[in-house]
Amino acid sequence: MINREWHLLSRPVGWPKPEDFALVETETRAPAEGQVLVRNKYLSVDPYMRGRMSAAKSYVAPFELGKVMQGGAVGEVVESNAEGFAPGDHVLHFGGWREYATIDAKGAVKVDPDLAPLSTYLGVLGMTGLTAYAGLLRTASFKEGDSVFVSGAAGAVGSQVGQIAKLKGASRVIGSAGSDEKVKLLVEEYGFDAAFNYKNGPVGQQLREAAPDGVDVYFDNVGGDHLEAAIGSLNERGRIAICGMISVYNNTEPAPGPKNLGRLIQTRGRIEGFLVGDHYDLQPRFVQEVGAWVASGALKYRETVVEGIENNLEAFLGQLRGDNTGKMIVKL
């Protein structure tokens, strides 16, 4: 069978350009012992992938030039040479950015399409959901009564952070987003107490107006002026969890740090970065608790779905621009 897959041709400088990539036709490879051949149905694109396009040393190896990229995917096993897997099984794996993937079965996890739509295993019940859960409850040490500020709040992670905080008893949840439509969504559908469009004025001023009594927890997906604003509004013993800094991913020069870090001395505040891979021990609790909320309708989610492998790159660029509401998914 002919397979189409995306290769990285050159390392982007600044914003990725179409000429940095190529959609290549290859032949599918029969699975060797311990492997399965999967026909992908849904692919994930995520901000962290921009870092893997750089050669800079990071927490995960960079994509190799001239070879297929990787990412989260859900698909159906079409051929198996591995015990415990049979054609027709649905699996979550890391062989995305392609139509077919021959992968080691040990890197695949069975998922049940009867329990939840397949796409949710890439979002609300997948890595992005666990990121929200672990970052808020463990890294930021959220406790009942906290006031919480979330940047990138209409995205896959941010929207879940705000809702989990409300379900866990937050006194106030504030979100920032990049359009008035997203702001309305945060308040009217996701239950945020307040939200603002960061394009409508200085973030620090808008945050002070939305949270006049300050914030106890800031969940950072954006960095830059949002981080500085959060430090300025942080209450005593406040906690900041750094999940991502999408505002600086395409910078060609180092981004300046917050000018008010000294305020952390006054507030005895804490900033801590985290990676979801350090918190997979929470997975069973996360699936049980969040799965129940999703099933009952207590926790809502959105997906922005782009059709076709040929549009995988545009979907990736779109979520860097903030075109998505909720999780950005590519459907094959």
Tab-separated table of C-alpha atoms in Angstrom:
chain	number	residue	atom	x	y	z
A	1	MET	CA	0.000	0.000	0.000
A	2	ILE	CA	1.117	3.555	-0.719
A	3	ASN	CA	1.662	5.658	2.384
A	4	ARG	CA	1.889	9.439	2.598
A	5	GLU	CA	4.007	10.944	5.363
A	6	TRP	CA	5.458	14.326	6.298
A	7	HIS	CA	9.242	14.806	6.339
A	8	LEU	CA	11.220	17.710	7.800
A	9	LEU	CA	13.574	19.010	5.087
A	10	SER	CA	15.223	21.921	6.887
A	11	ARG	CA	15.155	23.407	10.367
A	12	PRO	CA	12.862	26.451	10.475
A	13	VAL	CA	14.216	29.846	11.427
A	14	GLY	CA	11.433	31.847	13.013
A	15	TRP	CA	8.014	30.794	11.763
A	16	PRO	CA	8.053	27.423	9.947
A	17	LYS	CA	7.579	27.736	6.190
A	18	PRO	CA	6.012	25.207	3.805
A	19	GLU	CA	9.359	24.715	2.042
A	20	ASP	CA	10.791	23.349	5.312
A	21	PHE	CA	8.585	20.265	4.855
A	22	ALA	CA	7.537	17.737	2.233
A	23	LEU	CA	4.634	15.302	1.920
A	24	VAL	CA	6.338	12.145	0.660
A	25	GLU	CA	4.926	8.914	-0.800
A	26	THR	CA	6.402	5.688	0.568
A	27	GLU	CA	5.408	2.031	0.692
A	28	THR	CA	3.989	0.568	3.878
A	29	ARG	CA	6.229	-1.939	5.631
A	30	ALA	CA	4.928	-5.296	6.862
A	31	PRO	CA	5.259	-5.654	10.625
A	32	ALA	CA	8.231	-7.608	11.921
A	33	GLU	CA	7.968	-9.744	15.031
A	34	GLY	CA	6.535	-7.698	17.886
A	35	GLN	CA	5.152	-5.027	15.561
A	36	VAL	CA	1.779	-3.949	14.199
A	37	LEU	CA	0.744	-2.038	11.073
A	38	VAL	CA	-1.755	0.692	11.908
A	39	ARG	CA	-3.987	2.742	9.619
A	40	ASN	CA	-4.164	6.083	11.345
A	41	LYS	CA	-7.561	7.703	11.775
A	42	TYR	CA	-6.740	10.793	13.852
A	43	LEU	CA	-3.467	12.695	14.222
A	44	SER	CA	-2.447	15.211	16.853
A	45	VAL	CA	-0.563	18.457	16.275
A	46	ASP	CA	0.835	20.182	19.357
A	47	PRO	CA	2.931	23.266	20.156
A	48	TYR	CA	5.840	21.222	21.570
A	49	MET	CA	6.488	19.893	18.051
A	50	ARG	CA	7.933	23.280	17.118
A	51	GLY	CA	10.790	22.662	19.546
A	52	ARG	CA	11.531	19.296	17.957
A	53	MET	CA	12.045	21.024	14.615
A	54	SER	CA	15.097	22.754	16.087
A	55	ALA	CA	18.462	21.074	16.596
A	56	ALA	CA	18.804	22.658	20.033
A	57	LYS	CA	19.215	20.268	22.946
A	58	SER	CA	15.937	19.763	24.773
A	59	TYR	CA	13.999	17.221	26.808
A	60	VAL	CA	13.176	15.232	23.673
A	61	ALA	CA	15.265	14.423	20.596
A	62	PRO	CA	14.816	16.707	17.559
A	63	PHE	CA	13.127	15.481	14.404
A	64	GLU	CA	15.653	14.075	11.936
A	65	LEU	CA	16.042	15.857	8.617
A	66	GLY	CA	14.755	13.927	5.632
A	67	LYS	CA	12.793	11.508	7.788
A	68	VAL	CA	9.168	11.224	8.874
A	69	MET	CA	8.157	13.244	11.917
A	70	GLN	CA	6.324	11.785	14.912
A	71	GLY	CA	3.296	12.699	16.954
A	72	GLY	CA	0.322	11.268	18.762
A	73	ALA	CA	-2.114	9.233	16.671
A	74	VAL	CA	-5.066	6.893	17.026
A	75	GLY	CA	-5.656	4.215	14.441
A	76	GLU	CA	-6.837	0.718	13.596
A	77	VAL	CA	-4.564	-2.297	13.447
A	78	VAL	CA	-4.672	-3.757	9.930
A	79	GLU	CA	-1.899	-6.349	10.359
A	80	SER	CA	-0.351	-7.755	13.517
A	81	ASN	CA	2.773	-9.727	14.273
A	82	ALA	CA	2.511	-9.110	18.012
A	83	GLU	CA	0.843	-11.077	20.768
A	84	GLY	CA	-2.200	-9.339	22.229
A	85	PHE	CA	-2.998	-7.277	19.135
A	86	ALA	CA	-5.334	-8.272	16.314
A	87	PRO	CA	-6.666	-6.595	13.161
A	88	GLY	CA	-9.562	-4.353	14.112
A	89	ASP	CA	-8.068	-3.272	17.442
A	90	HIS	CA	-7.839	0.486	17.965
A	91	VAL	CA	-4.604	1.834	19.423
A	92	LEU	CA	-3.064	5.059	20.656
A	93	HIS	CA	0.564	5.418	19.587
A	94	PHE	CA	3.240	7.906	18.557
A	95	GLY	CA	3.487	7.258	14.817
A	96	GLY	CA	1.669	10.345	13.629
A	97	TRP	CA	2.291	12.677	10.649
A	98	ARG	CA	1.554	9.711	8.323
A	99	GLU	CA	-1.333	7.642	7.008
A	100	TYR	CA	0.060	4.227	7.964
A	101	ALA	CA	2.543	3.401	10.713
A	102	THR	CA	4.476	0.202	11.385
A	103	ILE	CA	5.302	0.410	15.073
A	104	ASP	CA	6.530	-1.703	17.968
A	105	ALA	CA	3.489	-3.059	19.784
A	106	LYS	CA	5.037	-2.147	23.139
A	107	GLY	CA	4.593	1.499	22.145
A	108	ALA	CA	0.856	1.086	21.440
A	109	VAL	CA	-2.010	1.254	23.923
A	110	LYS	CA	-5.418	-0.207	23.142
A	111	VAL	CA	-8.345	2.228	23.317
A	112	ASP	CA	-12.062	1.545	23.232
A	113	PRO	CA	-14.131	3.522	20.694
A	114	ASP	CA	-17.293	2.451	22.530
A	115	LEU	CA	-16.250	4.245	25.725
A	116	ALA	CA	-15.331	7.555	24.084
A	117	PRO	CA	-14.827	8.940	20.560
A	118	LEU	CA	-11.395	7.986	19.231
A	119	SER	CA	-10.301	11.602	18.876
A	120	THR	CA	-10.692	12.223	22.613
A	121	TYR	CA	-7.756	9.915	23.325
A	122	LEU	CA	-5.553	12.598	21.735
A	123	GLY	CA	-7.123	15.420	23.730
A	124	VAL	CA	-9.442	15.555	26.698
A	125	LEU	CA	-8.678	11.939	27.744
A	126	GLY	CA	-5.153	11.911	26.352
A	127	MET	CA	-1.840	13.665	26.823
A	128	THR	CA	-3.268	17.180	26.799
A	129	GLY	CA	-5.855	16.253	29.406
A	130	LEU	CA	-3.252	14.668	31.680
A	131	THR	CA	-1.068	17.746	31.200
A	132	ALA	CA	-3.863	19.949	32.531
A	133	TYR	CA	-4.638	17.584	35.400
A	134	ALA	CA	-1.048	17.062	36.570
A	135	GLY	CA	0.038	20.661	36.068
A	136	LEU	CA	-2.821	22.127	38.062
A	137	LEU	CA	-3.194	19.582	40.837
A	138	ARG	CA	0.404	18.483	41.367
A	139	THR	CA	2.806	21.110	40.012
A	140	ALA	CA	0.706	24.142	41.015
A	141	SER	CA	-0.518	22.412	44.200
A	142	PHE	CA	-4.056	23.663	43.635
A	143	LYS	CA	-6.297	23.672	46.677
A	144	GLU	CA	-9.954	24.463	47.188
A	145	GLY	CA	-10.595	28.193	47.366
A	146	ASP	CA	-7.676	29.194	45.137
A	147	SER	CA	-8.075	31.908	42.519
A	148	VAL	CA	-6.706	30.616	39.202
A	149	PHE	CA	-5.511	32.400	36.063
A	150	VAL	CA	-5.005	30.408	32.844
A	151	SER	CA	-3.411	31.732	29.660
A	152	GLY	CA	-4.237	30.162	26.309
A	153	ALA	CA	-7.454	29.247	28.072
A	154	ALA	CA	-9.463	28.286	24.986
A	155	GLY	CA	-6.861	25.740	23.903
A	156	ALA	CA	-6.872	22.023	24.583
A	157	VAL	CA	-4.923	22.238	27.843
A	158	GLY	CA	-6.063	25.616	29.107
A	159	SER	CA	-9.789	24.968	28.740
A	160	GLN	CA	-9.427	21.795	30.767
A	161	VAL	CA	-7.344	23.481	33.478
A	162	GLY	CA	-10.023	26.098	34.089
A	163	GLN	CA	-12.840	23.571	34.245
A	164	ILE	CA	-10.954	21.211	36.569
A	165	ALA	CA	-10.223	24.151	38.854
A	166	LYS	CA	-13.931	25.021	38.997
A	167	LEU	CA	-14.911	21.396	39.609
A	168	LYS	CA	-12.355	21.233	42.420
A	169	GLY	CA	-13.682	24.331	44.177
A	170	ALA	CA	-11.729	27.325	42.887
A	171	SER	CA	-12.971	30.632	44.250
A	172	ARG	CA	-12.425	32.338	40.890
A	173	VAL	CA	-11.110	31.247	37.469
A	174	ILE	CA	-9.872	33.780	34.922
A	175	GLY	CA	-8.771	32.999	31.383
A	176	SER	CA	-7.107	34.849	28.531
A	177	ALA	CA	-7.723	34.090	24.865
A	178	GLY	CA	-7.075	35.641	21.474
A	179	SER	CA	-10.574	36.577	20.311
A	180	ASP	CA	-13.841	37.892	21.679
A	181	GLU	CA	-15.545	34.708	20.470
A	182	LYS	CA	-13.184	32.575	22.560
A	183	VAL	CA	-13.687	34.823	25.572
A	184	LYS	CA	-17.439	34.281	25.289
A	185	LEU	CA	-16.901	30.526	25.061
A	186	LEU	CA	-14.807	30.499	28.232
A	187	VAL	CA	-17.451	32.254	30.289
A	188	GLU	CA	-20.668	30.906	28.799
A	189	GLU	CA	-19.738	27.274	28.090
A	190	TYR	CA	-16.701	26.424	30.195
A	191	GLY	CA	-17.844	28.272	33.309
A	192	PHE	CA	-14.912	30.656	33.800
A	193	ASP	CA	-15.780	33.517	36.142
A	194	ALA	CA	-14.040	36.053	33.907
A	195	ALA	CA	-12.027	36.147	30.701
A	196	PHE	CA	-10.372	38.733	28.475
A	197	ASN	CA	-9.005	39.107	24.965
A	198	TYR	CA	-5.287	39.761	25.351
A	199	LYS	CA	-5.304	41.649	22.029
A	200	ASN	CA	-7.634	44.302	23.445
A	201	GLY	CA	-5.142	45.923	25.809
A	202	PRO	CA	-2.221	45.382	28.203
A	203	VAL	CA	-2.460	41.956	29.796
A	204	GLY	CA	-1.424	43.214	33.225
A	205	GLN	CA	-4.181	45.814	33.323
A	206	GLN	CA	-6.847	43.397	32.066
A	207	LEU	CA	-5.795	40.780	34.602
A	208	ARG	CA	-5.974	43.244	37.498
A	209	GLU	CA	-9.492	44.184	36.432
A	210	ALA	CA	-10.561	40.531	36.136
A	211	ALA	CA	-8.866	39.482	39.389
A	212	PRO	CA	-8.902	42.520	41.708
A	213	ASP	CA	-8.000	40.294	44.672
A	214	GLY	CA	-5.050	38.721	42.874
A	215	VAL	CA	-4.405	35.123	41.863
A	216	ASP	CA	-3.129	32.141	43.830
A	217	VAL	CA	-2.321	29.938	40.831
A	218	TYR	CA	-1.197	30.817	37.327
A	219	PHE	CA	-1.113	28.076	34.669
A	220	ASP	CA	1.166	29.356	31.907
A	221	ASN	CA	0.765	28.257	28.295
A	222	VAL	CA	1.960	31.512	26.756
A	223	GLY	CA	4.894	33.140	28.584
A	224	GLY	CA	5.962	36.703	27.750
A	225	ASP	CA	3.654	39.459	28.926
A	226	HIS	CA	1.234	36.926	30.433
A	227	LEU	CA	3.880	35.588	32.808
A	228	GLU	CA	4.906	39.087	33.815
A	229	ALA	CA	1.269	40.027	34.432
A	230	ALA	CA	0.705	36.935	36.557
A	231	ILE	CA	3.743	37.671	38.716
A	232	GLY	CA	2.361	41.183	39.194
A	233	SER	CA	-0.986	39.809	40.421
A	234	LEU	CA	0.343	36.850	42.401
A	235	ASN	CA	-0.881	36.556	45.981
A	236	GLU	CA	1.261	35.514	48.923
A	237	ARG	CA	2.481	31.910	48.511
A	238	GLY	CA	1.179	31.916	44.945
A	239	ARG	CA	2.257	29.178	42.538
A	240	ILE	CA	3.017	29.356	38.825
A	241	ALA	CA	3.127	26.180	36.716
A	242	ILE	CA	4.979	26.596	33.416
A	243	CYS	CA	3.435	24.282	30.815
A	244	GLY	CA	4.429	26.122	27.638
A	245	MET	CA	5.485	29.479	26.233
A	246	ILE	CA	3.928	29.537	22.792
A	247	SER	CA	4.464	33.294	22.416
A	248	VAL	CA	8.241	32.793	22.068
A	249	TYR	CA	8.531	29.509	20.157
A	250	ASN	CA	9.179	31.196	16.818
A	251	ASN	CA	11.421	33.996	18.081
A	252	THR	CA	14.776	34.312	16.365
A	253	GLU	CA	16.284	36.179	19.331
A	254	PRO	CA	16.112	35.254	23.036
A	255	ALA	CA	12.958	36.598	24.631
A	256	PRO	CA	13.462	39.012	27.538
A	257	GLY	CA	12.510	37.644	30.929
A	258	PRO	CA	9.841	39.182	33.181
A	259	LYS	CA	10.981	42.503	34.610
A	260	ASN	CA	9.273	41.922	37.955
A	261	LEU	CA	10.780	38.638	39.159
A	262	GLY	CA	11.836	40.408	42.338
A	263	ARG	CA	8.199	40.449	43.400
A	264	LEU	CA	8.476	36.713	44.088
A	265	ILE	CA	10.520	37.604	47.155
A	266	GLN	CA	7.695	39.737	48.506
A	267	THR	CA	5.010	37.150	47.767
A	268	ARG	CA	7.190	34.098	48.528
A	269	GLY	CA	5.857	32.862	45.213
A	270	ARG	CA	7.010	29.784	43.338
A	271	ILE	CA	7.551	29.118	39.616
A	272	GLU	CA	7.974	25.536	38.445
A	273	GLY	CA	8.136	24.025	34.987
A	274	PHE	CA	6.855	20.537	34.310
A	275	LEU	CA	6.609	17.833	31.660
A	276	VAL	CA	3.638	15.527	31.437
A	277	GLY	CA	5.967	12.554	31.000
A	278	ASP	CA	6.987	12.878	34.648
A	279	HIS	CA	3.415	12.328	35.820
A	280	TYR	CA	2.157	9.175	34.110
A	281	ASP	CA	1.635	7.655	37.556
A	282	LEU	CA	-1.467	9.877	37.712
A	283	GLN	CA	-2.930	8.300	34.555
A	284	PRO	CA	-5.317	5.822	36.252
A	285	ARG	CA	-6.717	8.485	38.597
A	286	PHE	CA	-6.927	10.980	35.763
A	287	VAL	CA	-8.852	8.635	33.449
A	288	GLN	CA	-11.263	7.646	36.214
A	289	GLU	CA	-11.988	11.173	37.448
A	290	VAL	CA	-11.917	13.123	34.186
A	291	GLY	CA	-13.589	10.312	32.257
A	292	ALA	CA	-16.528	10.485	34.665
A	293	TRP	CA	-16.762	14.268	34.255
A	294	VAL	CA	-16.731	13.964	30.463
A	295	ALA	CA	-19.352	11.211	30.509
A	296	SER	CA	-21.659	13.231	32.773
A	297	GLY	CA	-21.195	16.454	30.810
A	298	ALA	CA	-19.652	18.230	33.799
A	299	LEU	CA	-16.463	18.833	31.800
A	300	LYS	CA	-16.934	20.104	28.269
A	301	TYR	CA	-14.469	20.047	25.425
A	302	ARG	CA	-14.102	21.313	21.887
A	303	GLU	CA	-12.095	20.005	18.972
A	304	THR	CA	-10.993	21.795	15.825
A	305	VAL	CA	-10.875	19.104	13.132
A	306	VAL	CA	-8.902	19.459	9.896
A	307	GLU	CA	-9.500	16.860	7.172
A	308	GLY	CA	-6.744	15.069	5.278
A	309	ILE	CA	-3.056	14.201	5.664
A	310	GLU	CA	-2.265	16.860	3.042
A	311	ASN	CA	-3.452	19.493	5.549
A	312	ASN	CA	-1.450	18.199	8.521
A	313	LEU	CA	1.146	20.968	8.212
A	314	GLU	CA	-1.465	23.708	7.944
A	315	ALA	CA	-3.187	22.325	11.038
A	316	PHE	CA	0.115	22.501	12.909
A	317	LEU	CA	0.741	26.090	11.809
A	318	GLY	CA	-2.853	26.961	12.648
A	319	GLN	CA	-2.536	25.931	16.280
A	320	LEU	CA	0.654	28.004	16.571
A	321	ARG	CA	-1.396	30.984	15.333
A	322	GLY	CA	-4.226	30.164	17.728
A	323	ASP	CA	-6.730	29.256	15.004
A	324	ASN	CA	-8.037	26.327	17.034
A	325	THR	CA	-10.634	26.207	19.760
A	326	GLY	CA	-9.811	23.241	21.976
A	327	LYS	CA	-7.684	20.416	20.632
A	328	MET	CA	-6.448	20.622	17.052
A	329	ILE	CA	-7.035	17.235	15.374
A	330	VAL	CA	-6.327	15.975	11.869
A	331	LYS	CA	-8.849	13.409	10.621
A	332	LEU	CA	-7.745	10.976	7.945
